[in-house]
Coordinates of C-alpha atoms and ligand atoms in Angstrom, one line a residue:
X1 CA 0.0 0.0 0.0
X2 CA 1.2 3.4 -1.0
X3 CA 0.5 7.1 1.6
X4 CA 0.6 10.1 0.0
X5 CA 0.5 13.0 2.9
X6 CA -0.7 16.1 2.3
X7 CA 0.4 18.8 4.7
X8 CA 0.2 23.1 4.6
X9 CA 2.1 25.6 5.3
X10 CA 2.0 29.5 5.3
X11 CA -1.5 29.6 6.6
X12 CA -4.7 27.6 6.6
X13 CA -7.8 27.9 4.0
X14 CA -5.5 27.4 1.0
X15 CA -7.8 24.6 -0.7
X16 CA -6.1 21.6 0.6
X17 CA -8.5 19.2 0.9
X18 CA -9.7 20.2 -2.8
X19 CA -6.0 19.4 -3.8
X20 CA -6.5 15.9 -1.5
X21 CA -9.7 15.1 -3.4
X22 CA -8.4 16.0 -6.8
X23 CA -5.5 14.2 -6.7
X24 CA -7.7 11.0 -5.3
X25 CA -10.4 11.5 -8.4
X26 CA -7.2 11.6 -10.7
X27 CA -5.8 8.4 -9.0
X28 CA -8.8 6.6 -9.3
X29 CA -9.5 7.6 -13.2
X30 CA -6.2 5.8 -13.8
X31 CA -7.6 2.5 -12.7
X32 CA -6.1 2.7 -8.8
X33 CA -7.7 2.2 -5.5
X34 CA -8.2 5.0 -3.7
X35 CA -9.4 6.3 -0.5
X36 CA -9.0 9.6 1.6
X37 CA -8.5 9.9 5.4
X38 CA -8.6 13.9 6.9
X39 CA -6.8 14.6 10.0
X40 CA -8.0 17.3 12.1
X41 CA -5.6 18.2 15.1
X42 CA -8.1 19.5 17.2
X43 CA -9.4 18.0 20.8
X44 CA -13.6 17.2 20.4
X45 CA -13.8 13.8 19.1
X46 CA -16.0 15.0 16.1
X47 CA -17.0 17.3 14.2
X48 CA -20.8 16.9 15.3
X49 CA -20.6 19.6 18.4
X50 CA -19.5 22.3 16.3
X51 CA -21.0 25.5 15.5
X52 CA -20.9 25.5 11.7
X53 CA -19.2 29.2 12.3
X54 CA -16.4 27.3 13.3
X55 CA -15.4 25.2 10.2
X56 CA -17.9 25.3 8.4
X57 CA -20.8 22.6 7.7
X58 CA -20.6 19.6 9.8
X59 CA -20.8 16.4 7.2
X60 CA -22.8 13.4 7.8
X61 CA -21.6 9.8 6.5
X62 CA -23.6 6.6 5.5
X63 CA -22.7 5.4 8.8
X64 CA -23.9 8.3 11.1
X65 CA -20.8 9.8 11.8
X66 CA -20.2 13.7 11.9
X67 CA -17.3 14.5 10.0
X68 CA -15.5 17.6 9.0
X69 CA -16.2 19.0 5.6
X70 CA -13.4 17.7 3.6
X71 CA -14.9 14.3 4.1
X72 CA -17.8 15.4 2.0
X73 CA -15.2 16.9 -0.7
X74 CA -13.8 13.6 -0.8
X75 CA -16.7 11.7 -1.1
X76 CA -17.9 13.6 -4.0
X77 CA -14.3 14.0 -5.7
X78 CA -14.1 10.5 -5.4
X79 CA -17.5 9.5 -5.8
X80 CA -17.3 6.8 -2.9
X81 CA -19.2 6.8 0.5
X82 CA -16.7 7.2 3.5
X83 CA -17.2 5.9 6.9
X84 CA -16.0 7.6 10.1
X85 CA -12.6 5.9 10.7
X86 CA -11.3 8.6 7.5
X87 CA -11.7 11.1 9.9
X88 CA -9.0 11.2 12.8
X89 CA -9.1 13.8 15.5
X90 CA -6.9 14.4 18.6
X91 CA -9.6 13.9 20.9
X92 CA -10.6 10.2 19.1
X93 CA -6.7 9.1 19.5
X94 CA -6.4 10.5 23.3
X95 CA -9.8 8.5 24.2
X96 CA -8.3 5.6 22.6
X97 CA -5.1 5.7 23.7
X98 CA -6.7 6.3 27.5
X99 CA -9.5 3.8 27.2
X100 CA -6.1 1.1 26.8
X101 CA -4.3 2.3 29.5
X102 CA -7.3 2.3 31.5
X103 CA -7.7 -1.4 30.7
X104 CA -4.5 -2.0 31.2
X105 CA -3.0 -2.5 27.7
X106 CA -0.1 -0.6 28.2
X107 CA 0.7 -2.3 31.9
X108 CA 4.1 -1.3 33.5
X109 CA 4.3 1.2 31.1
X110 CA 4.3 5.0 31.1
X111 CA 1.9 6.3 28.3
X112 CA 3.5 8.9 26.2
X113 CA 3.1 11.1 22.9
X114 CA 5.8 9.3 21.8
X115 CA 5.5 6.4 21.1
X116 CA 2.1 5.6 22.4
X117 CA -0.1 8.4 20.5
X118 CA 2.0 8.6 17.3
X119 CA 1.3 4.4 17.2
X120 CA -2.4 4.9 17.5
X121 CA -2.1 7.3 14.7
X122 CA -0.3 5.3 12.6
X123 CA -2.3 2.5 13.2
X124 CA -6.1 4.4 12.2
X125 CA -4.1 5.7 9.5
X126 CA -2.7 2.2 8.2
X127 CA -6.0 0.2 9.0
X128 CA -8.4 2.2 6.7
X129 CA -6.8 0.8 3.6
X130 CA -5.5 -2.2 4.6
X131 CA -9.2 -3.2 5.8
X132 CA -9.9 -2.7 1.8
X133 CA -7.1 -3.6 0.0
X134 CA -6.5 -0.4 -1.5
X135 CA -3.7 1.0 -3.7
X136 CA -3.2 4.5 -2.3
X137 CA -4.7 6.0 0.9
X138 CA -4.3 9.8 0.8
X139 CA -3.7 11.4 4.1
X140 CA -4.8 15.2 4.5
X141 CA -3.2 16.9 7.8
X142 CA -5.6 19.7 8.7
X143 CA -4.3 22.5 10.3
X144 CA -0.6 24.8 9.2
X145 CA 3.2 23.5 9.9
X146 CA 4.3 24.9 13.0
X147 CA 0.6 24.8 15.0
X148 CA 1.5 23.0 18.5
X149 CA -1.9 20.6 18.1
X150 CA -0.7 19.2 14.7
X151 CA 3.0 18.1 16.2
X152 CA 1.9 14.6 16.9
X153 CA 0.3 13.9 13.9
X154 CA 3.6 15.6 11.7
X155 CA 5.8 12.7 14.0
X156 CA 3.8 10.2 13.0
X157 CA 3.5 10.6 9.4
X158 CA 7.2 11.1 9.2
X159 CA 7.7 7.6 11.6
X160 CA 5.2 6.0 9.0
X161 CA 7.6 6.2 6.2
X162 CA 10.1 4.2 8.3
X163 CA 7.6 1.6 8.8
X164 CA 6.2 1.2 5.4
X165 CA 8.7 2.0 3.2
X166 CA 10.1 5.4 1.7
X167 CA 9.2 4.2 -1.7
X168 CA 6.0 3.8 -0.4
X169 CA 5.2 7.9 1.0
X170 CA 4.6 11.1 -1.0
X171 CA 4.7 13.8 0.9
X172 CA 3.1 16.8 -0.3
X173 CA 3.3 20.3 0.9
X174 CA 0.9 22.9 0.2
X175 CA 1.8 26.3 0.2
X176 CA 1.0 30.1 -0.5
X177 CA 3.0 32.2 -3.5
X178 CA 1.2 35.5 -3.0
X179 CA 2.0 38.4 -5.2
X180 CA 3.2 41.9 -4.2
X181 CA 0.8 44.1 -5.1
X182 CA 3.7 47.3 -6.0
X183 CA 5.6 44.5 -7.5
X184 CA 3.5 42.4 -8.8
X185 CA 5.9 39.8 -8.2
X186 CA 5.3 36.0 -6.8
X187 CA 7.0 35.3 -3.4
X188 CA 8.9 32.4 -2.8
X189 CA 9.7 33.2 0.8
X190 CA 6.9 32.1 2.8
X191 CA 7.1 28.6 0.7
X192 CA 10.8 28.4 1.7
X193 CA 10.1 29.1 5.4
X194 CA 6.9 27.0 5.4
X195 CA 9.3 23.9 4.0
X196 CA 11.5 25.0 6.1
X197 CA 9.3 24.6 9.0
X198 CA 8.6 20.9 8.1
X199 CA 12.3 19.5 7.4
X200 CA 12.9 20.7 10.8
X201 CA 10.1 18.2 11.9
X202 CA 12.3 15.2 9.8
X203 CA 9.8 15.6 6.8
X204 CA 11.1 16.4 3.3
X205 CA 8.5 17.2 0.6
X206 CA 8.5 15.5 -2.6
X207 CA 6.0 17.8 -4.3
X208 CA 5.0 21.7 -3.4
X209 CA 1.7 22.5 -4.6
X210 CA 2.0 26.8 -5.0
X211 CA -1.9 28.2 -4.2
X212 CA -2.0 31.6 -6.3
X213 CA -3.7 34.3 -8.1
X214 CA -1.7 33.1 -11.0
X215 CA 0.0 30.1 -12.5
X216 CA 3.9 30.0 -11.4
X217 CA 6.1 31.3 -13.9
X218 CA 8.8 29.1 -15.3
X219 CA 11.7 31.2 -13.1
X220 CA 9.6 30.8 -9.8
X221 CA 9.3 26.9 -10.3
X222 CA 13.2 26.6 -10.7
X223 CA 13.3 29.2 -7.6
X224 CA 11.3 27.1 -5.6
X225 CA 12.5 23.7 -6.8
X226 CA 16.0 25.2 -5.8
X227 CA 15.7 26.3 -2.4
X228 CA 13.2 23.6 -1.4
X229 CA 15.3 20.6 -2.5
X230 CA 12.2 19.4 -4.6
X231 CA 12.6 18.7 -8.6
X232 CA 11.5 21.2 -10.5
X233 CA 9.0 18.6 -12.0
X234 CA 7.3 18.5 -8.5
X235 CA 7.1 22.3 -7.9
X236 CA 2.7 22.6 -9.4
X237 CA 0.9 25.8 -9.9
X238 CA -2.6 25.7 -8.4
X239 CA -3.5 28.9 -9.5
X240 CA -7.4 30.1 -8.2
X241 CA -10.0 28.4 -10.8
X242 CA -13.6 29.4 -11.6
X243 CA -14.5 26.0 -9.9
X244 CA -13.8 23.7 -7.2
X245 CA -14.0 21.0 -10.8
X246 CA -11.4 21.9 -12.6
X247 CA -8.7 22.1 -10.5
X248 CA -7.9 18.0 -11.5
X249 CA -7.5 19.1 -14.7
X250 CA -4.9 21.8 -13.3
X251 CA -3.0 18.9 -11.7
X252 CA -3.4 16.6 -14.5
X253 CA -2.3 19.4 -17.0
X254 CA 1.4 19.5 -14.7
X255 CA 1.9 15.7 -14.7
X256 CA 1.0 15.0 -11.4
X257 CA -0.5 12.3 -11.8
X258 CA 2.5 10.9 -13.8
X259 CA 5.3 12.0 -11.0
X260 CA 3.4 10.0 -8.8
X261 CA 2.6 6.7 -10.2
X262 CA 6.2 6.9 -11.6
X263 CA 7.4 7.4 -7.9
X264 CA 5.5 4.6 -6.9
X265 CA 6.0 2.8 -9.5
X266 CA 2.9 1.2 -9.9
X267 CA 0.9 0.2 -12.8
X268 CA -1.7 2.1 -14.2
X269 CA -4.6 2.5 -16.8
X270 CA -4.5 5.3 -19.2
X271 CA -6.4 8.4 -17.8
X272 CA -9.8 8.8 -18.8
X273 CA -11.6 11.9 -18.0
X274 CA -14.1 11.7 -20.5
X275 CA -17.3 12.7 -17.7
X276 CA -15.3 15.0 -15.9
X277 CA -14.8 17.1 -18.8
X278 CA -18.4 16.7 -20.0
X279 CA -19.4 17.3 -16.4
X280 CA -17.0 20.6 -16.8
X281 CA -17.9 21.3 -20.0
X282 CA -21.8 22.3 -19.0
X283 CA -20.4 24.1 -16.1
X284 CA -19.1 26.4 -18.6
X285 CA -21.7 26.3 -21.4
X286 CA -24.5 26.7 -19.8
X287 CA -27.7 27.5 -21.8
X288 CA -29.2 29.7 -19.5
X289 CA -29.8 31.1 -15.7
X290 CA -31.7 30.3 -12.9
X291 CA -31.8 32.2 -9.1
X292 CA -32.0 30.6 -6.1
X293 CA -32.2 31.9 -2.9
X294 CA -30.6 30.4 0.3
X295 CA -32.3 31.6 3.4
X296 CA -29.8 30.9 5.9
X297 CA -28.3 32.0 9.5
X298 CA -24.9 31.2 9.2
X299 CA -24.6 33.0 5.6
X300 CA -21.6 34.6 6.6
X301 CA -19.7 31.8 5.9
X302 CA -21.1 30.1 3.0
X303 CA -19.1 26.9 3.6
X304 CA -21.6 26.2 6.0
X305 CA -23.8 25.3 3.4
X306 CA -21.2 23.9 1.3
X307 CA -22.9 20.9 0.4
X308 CA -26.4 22.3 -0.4
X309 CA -23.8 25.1 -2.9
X310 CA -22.2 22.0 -4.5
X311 CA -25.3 19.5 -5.0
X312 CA -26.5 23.1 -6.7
X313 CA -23.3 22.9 -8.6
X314 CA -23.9 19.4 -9.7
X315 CA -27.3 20.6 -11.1
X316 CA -26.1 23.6 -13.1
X317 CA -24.3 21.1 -14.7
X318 CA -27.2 18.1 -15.1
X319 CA -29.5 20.8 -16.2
X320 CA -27.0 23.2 -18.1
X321 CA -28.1 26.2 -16.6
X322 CA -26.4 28.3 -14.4
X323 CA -27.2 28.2 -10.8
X324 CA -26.9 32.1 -9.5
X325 CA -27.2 31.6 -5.5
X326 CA -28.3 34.6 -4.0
X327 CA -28.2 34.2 0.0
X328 CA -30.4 35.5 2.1
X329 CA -30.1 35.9 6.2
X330 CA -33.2 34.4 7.7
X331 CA -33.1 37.3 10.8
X332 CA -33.2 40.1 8.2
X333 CA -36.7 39.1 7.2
X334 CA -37.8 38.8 10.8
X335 CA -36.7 42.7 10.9
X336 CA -39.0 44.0 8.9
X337 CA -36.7 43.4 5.5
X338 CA -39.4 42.8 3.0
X339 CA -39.9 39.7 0.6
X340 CA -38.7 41.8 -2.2
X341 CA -35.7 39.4 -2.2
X342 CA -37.8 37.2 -3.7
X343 CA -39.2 38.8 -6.5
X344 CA -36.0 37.9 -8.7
X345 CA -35.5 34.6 -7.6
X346 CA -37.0 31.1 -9.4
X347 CA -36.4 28.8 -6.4
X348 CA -36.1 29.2 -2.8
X349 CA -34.0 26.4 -0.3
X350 CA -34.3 26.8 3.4
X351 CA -31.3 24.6 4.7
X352 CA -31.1 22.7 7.9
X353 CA -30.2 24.5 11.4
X354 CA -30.1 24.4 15.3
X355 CA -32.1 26.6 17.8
X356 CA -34.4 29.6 17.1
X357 CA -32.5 32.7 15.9
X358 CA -33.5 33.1 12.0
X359 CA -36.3 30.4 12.2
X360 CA -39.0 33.2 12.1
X361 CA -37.3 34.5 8.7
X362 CA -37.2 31.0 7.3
X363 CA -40.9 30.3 8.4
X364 CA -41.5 33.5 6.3
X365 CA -39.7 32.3 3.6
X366 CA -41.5 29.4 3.2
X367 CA -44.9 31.1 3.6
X368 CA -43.9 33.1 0.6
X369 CA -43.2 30.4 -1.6
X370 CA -46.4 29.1 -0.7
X371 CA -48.3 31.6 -1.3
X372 CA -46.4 32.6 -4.8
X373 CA -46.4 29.7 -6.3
X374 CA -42.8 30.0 -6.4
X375 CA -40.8 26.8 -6.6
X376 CA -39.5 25.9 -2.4
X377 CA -37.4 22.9 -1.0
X378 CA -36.9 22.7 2.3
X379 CA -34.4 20.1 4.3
X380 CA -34.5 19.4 8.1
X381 CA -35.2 22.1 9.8
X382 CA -36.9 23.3 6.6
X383 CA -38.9 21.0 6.4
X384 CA -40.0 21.0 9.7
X385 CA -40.6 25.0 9.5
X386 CA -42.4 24.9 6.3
X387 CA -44.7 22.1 9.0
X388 CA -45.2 25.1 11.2
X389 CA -46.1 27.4 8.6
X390 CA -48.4 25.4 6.6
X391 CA -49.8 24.7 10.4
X392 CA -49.8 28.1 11.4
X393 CA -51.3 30.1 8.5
X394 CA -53.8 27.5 6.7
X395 CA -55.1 25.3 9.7
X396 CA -55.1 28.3 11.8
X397 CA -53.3 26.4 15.0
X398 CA -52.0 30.0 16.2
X399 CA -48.8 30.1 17.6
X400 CA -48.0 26.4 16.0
X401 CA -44.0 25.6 16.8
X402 CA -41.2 22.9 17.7
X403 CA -40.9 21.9 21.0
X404 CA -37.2 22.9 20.3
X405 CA -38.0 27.1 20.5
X406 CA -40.9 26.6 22.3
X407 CA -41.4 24.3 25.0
X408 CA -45.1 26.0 26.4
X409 CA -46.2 26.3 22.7
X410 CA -50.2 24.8 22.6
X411 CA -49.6 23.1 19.8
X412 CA -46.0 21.4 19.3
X413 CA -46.2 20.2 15.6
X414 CA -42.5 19.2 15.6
X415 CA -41.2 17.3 18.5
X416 CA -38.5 15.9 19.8
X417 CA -38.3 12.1 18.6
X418 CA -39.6 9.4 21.3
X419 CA -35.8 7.9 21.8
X420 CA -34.4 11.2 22.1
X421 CA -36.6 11.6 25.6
X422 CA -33.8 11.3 28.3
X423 CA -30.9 11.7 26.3
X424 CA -28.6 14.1 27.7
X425 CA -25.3 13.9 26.0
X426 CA -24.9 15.9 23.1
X427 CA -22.2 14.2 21.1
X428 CA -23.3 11.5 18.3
X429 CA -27.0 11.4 19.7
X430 CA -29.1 12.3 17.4
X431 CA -31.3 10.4 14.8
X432 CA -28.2 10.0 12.6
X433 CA -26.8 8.6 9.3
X434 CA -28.7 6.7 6.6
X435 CA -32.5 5.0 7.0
X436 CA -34.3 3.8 4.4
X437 CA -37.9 5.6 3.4
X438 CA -40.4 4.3 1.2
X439 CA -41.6 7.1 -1.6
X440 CA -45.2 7.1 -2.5
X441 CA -46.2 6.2 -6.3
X442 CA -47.2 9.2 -8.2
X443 CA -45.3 11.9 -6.1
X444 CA -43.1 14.3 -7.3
X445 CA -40.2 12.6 -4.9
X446 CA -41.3 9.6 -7.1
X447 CA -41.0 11.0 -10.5
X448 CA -37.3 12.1 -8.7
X449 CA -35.9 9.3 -7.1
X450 CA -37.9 6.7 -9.9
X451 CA -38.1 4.5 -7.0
X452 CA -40.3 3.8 -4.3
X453 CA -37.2 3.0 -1.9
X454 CA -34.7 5.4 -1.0
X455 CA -31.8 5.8 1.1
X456 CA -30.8 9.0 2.3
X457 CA -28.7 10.7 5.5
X458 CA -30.1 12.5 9.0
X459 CA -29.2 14.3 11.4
X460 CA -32.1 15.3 13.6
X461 CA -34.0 15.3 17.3
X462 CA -37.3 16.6 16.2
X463 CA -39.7 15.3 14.2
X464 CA -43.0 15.9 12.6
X465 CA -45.4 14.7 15.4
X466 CA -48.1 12.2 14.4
X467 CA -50.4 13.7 16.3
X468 CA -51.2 16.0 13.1
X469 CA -50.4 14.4 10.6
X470 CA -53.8 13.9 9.6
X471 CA -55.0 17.1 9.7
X472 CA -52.2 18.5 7.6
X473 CA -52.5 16.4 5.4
X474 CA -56.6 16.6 5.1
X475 CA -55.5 20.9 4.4
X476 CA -53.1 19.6 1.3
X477 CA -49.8 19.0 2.4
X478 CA -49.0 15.0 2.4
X479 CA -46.1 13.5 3.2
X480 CA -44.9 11.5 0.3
X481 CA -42.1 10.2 2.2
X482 CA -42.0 7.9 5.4
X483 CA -39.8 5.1 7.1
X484 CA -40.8 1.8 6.6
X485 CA -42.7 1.4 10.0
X486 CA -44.1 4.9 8.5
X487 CA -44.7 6.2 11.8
X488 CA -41.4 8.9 10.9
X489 CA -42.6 11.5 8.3
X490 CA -39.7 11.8 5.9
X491 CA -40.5 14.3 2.8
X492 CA -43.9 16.8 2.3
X493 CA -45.3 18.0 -0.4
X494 CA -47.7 20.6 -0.8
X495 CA -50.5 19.5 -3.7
X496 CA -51.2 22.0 -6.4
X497 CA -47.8 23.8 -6.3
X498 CA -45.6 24.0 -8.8
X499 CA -42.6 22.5 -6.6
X500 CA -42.9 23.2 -3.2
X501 CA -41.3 19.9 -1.3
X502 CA -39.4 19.4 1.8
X503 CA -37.6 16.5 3.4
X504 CA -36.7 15.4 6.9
X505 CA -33.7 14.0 5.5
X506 CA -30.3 15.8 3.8
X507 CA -30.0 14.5 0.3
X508 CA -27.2 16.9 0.0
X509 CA -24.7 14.6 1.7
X510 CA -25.1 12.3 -1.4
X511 CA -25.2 14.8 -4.1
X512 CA -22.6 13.5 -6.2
X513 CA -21.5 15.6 -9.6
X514 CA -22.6 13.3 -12.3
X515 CA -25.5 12.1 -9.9
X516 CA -27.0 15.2 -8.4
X517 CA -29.5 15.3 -5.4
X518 CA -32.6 14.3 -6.4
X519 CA -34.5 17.2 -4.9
X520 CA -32.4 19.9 -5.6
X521 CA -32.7 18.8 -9.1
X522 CA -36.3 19.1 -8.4
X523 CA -35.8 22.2 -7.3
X524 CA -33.6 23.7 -10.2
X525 CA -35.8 22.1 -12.6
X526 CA -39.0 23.5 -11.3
X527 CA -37.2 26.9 -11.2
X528 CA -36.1 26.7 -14.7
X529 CA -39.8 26.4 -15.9
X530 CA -41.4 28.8 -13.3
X531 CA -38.7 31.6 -14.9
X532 CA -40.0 30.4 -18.6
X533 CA -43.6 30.8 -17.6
X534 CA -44.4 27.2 -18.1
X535 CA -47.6 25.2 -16.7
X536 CA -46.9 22.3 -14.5
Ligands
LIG1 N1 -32.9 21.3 14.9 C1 -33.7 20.3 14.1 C2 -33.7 18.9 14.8 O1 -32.8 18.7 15.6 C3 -33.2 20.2 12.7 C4 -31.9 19.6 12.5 C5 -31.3 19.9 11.2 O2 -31.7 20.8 10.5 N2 -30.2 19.3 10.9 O3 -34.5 18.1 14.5

């Protein structure tokens, strides 16, 4: 088995895990086995207790674990599903490491960073392919060269090479060229420092991957390759691209691909990037527009929504039209900021979220769409706000709400789920991961998912509450979706509108880019033909 470890330098944000994911996607075109495993240096033992502020969406695997968001970069990169072993933190190692010594694994011994945490490392690190045979597992460090939390994880990826092989590791450093404004000149000295940095930690980099505004010229290459002991061949531009997409073909482009399975030296197919390009191509030809607006409360920082942004992506491309996003902070429309935001937009999405502040300005948002015929999707907590609304507003139960914001309210339309009762701990409790709903024949979700089974991910304590179900539905909004005992009410649709769906579920964990989310395809399509005026 072959590593390849990808570390930064210079400073964090610089697209890392995009180069992580490329590289895999390119890897796996030429016939290899891939996988992807992120490391992120910080102490909570998952991503799940995060405010999304933090780093940005918290993703959900197949299995029900709550992963950082590169996971879901990998997964779509690579189109494979993950489970939650490719995601190692500090504070999963330490409770490892101290559940063993508690048991008395380590007996006699005194527990230390070294060798005792760099081991566990290196063990969850080695274990994820061996357990599938793979070819290549790429390893992203999260975090800068030089950080204090990401020490033990830069040990152990350099001890790894000793125990696998040095033929068998590629390590990777990312880096920042920036340009001098007065100059306009590209910097080589944070690169040299940053490498710098990591030979002092026993690691030396095979290939430097240069973030930019530009592509590197020819001189700063050789400059680079020079001072940072790396062949020139292995000094890559990744210059900023229009998309996420493209950069592969960036990497590719460099013979990256080549410097690494010629490293290796391992066999390989010839490349074949024949859907990637067709998936780029309507990316960048698209026939028309569309505007969709994203009611949100952590709009700030859109990466919080990253996957709902790329399973839009994926259907710009499936339905080659443009997706314009145009966001929209839930707590402005609860100020008084009129729905006028809406009057240019074809589609509205109200995303999932936790506690009360915006959900006033979504449950506005959804009455709007309602009312205007204009096409709505709403996932989670959307769904269960578009509930309220529709509870609210047409069957007149005044003050409808989830037990969630308000624990009095008369009539709790959402509430928590039965198991839920009791729980207390807030780490990897909720209703998570994928369960299986049946689809009702004849629904739009139908038409969708052309299937009356479906498998999608969670991540929820509320629900719809059965109590009135019946009633809703009797008003016109029937839940087209269920689980299979069908007491859980998994998607709602509201009958005689042109599109206006919501789910309990998060298909935009699965949105893949040459298999888009069913319902935000639903979404985009419906707004396509609600901009072109046509009947539905
Ligand atoms: N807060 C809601 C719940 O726990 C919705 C969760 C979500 O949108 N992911 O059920």
């Amino acid at each position: 088995m072959k590593y390849v470890i990808v570390t930064g330098g210079v400073l964090s944000g610089l697209g890392k895990g995009i180069t992580t994911s490329s590289l895999g996607m390119l890897l796996k075109a030429r016939g290899l086995q891939v996988t992807a495993v992120k490391i992120d240096p910080y102490l909570n033992c998952d991503a799940g207790t995060m405010n999304p502020f933090q780093h940005g969406e918290v993703f959900v695997l197949d299995d029900g674990s709550e992963v950082d968001l590169d996971l879901g970069n990998y997964e779509r990169f690579l189109d494979a599903n993950l489970r939650t072993d490719h995601n190692i933190t500090t504070g999963k190692v330490y409770r490892e490491v101290i559940q063993k010594e508690r048991r008395g694994d380590y007996l006699g011994q005194t527990v230390q960073i070294i060798p005792h945490i760099t081991d566990e490392i290196k063990k969850e690190i080695v274990s994820v392919g061996e357990r599938d045979g793979l070819d290549v597992v790429l390893v992203e460090l999260g975090g800068t060269v030089g950080d204090i939390e990401s020490m033990p994880f830069l040990e152990a990826v350099r001890q790894l090479s000793m125990d696998v092989g040095r033929q068998n590791c590629i390590y990777i450093h990312t880096t920042l060229v920036p340009i001098l404004g007065v100059v306009g000149e590209q910097k080589t000295k944070p690169t040299q420092h940053s490498v710098k940095e990591l030979r002092a930690v026993g690691i030396k980099p095979d290939v430097i991957i240069a973030r930019g505004e530009r592509p590197l010229s020819k001189s700063i290459k050789s400059k680079i390759s020079m001072f940072c002991d790396v062949p020139v061949e292995g000094v890559i531009s990744a210059p900023d691209a229009i998309s996420i997409y493209q950069v592969p073909i960036i990497l590719e482009d460099q013979g990256l691909t080549d410097l690494i399975i010629k490293q290796f030296a391992i066999g390989s197919q010839e490349q074949n990037l024949t859907s990637w390009k067709g998936f780029l191509n309507n990316l960048d030809n698209p026939e028309g527009e569309v505007n969709i607006a994203i009611v949100g409360k952590y709009t700030h920082l859109i990466d919080s929504y990253i996957s709902h942004v790329e399973a839009l992506h994926h259907c710009s491309s499936e339905t080659k039209n443009k997706v314009n996003l145009v966001w929209v902070e839930a707590e402005d429309l609860e100020k008084g900021n009129s729905t006028k935001v809406f009057e240019d937009v074809h589609g509205i999405l109200v995303p999932g979220g936790f506690g009360e502040r915006g959900t006033e300005g979504k449950i506005i948002s959804a009455k709007y769409a309602r009312e205007n015929g204009k096409p709505f999707f709403g996932v989670c907590l959307g769904f269960q706000l578009a509930t309220i609304e529709f509870c609210r507003n047409v069957l007149g139960l005044e003050g409808a709400n989830s037990s969630e914001f308000d624990p009095e309210t008369k009539y709790p339309v959402v509430d928590l789920l039965p198991e839920q009762i009791g729980v207390e701990d807030k780490g990897a409790t909720m209703r998570l991961g994928v369960h299986e709903a049946m689809v009702q024949e004849g629904s739009k979700a139908y038409e969708l998912y052309q299937s009356n089974r479906i498998k999608e991910r969670h991540r929820h304590r509320f629900e719809i509450n059965p109590e009135y179900i019946e009633r809703i539905e009797e008003a016109g909004l029937k839940y087209t979706g269920r689980s299979l005992d069908g007491r859980r009410m998994e998607i709602a649709e509201l009958q005689g509108h042109r599109y206006f769906v919501a789910s309990q579920f998060h298909p935009e964990f699965k949105s893949r880019p040459l298999n888009p989310s069913r319902l935000h395809l639903g979404l985009v399509r419906a707004a396509i033909d609600y901009r072109d005026g046509k009947d539905y």
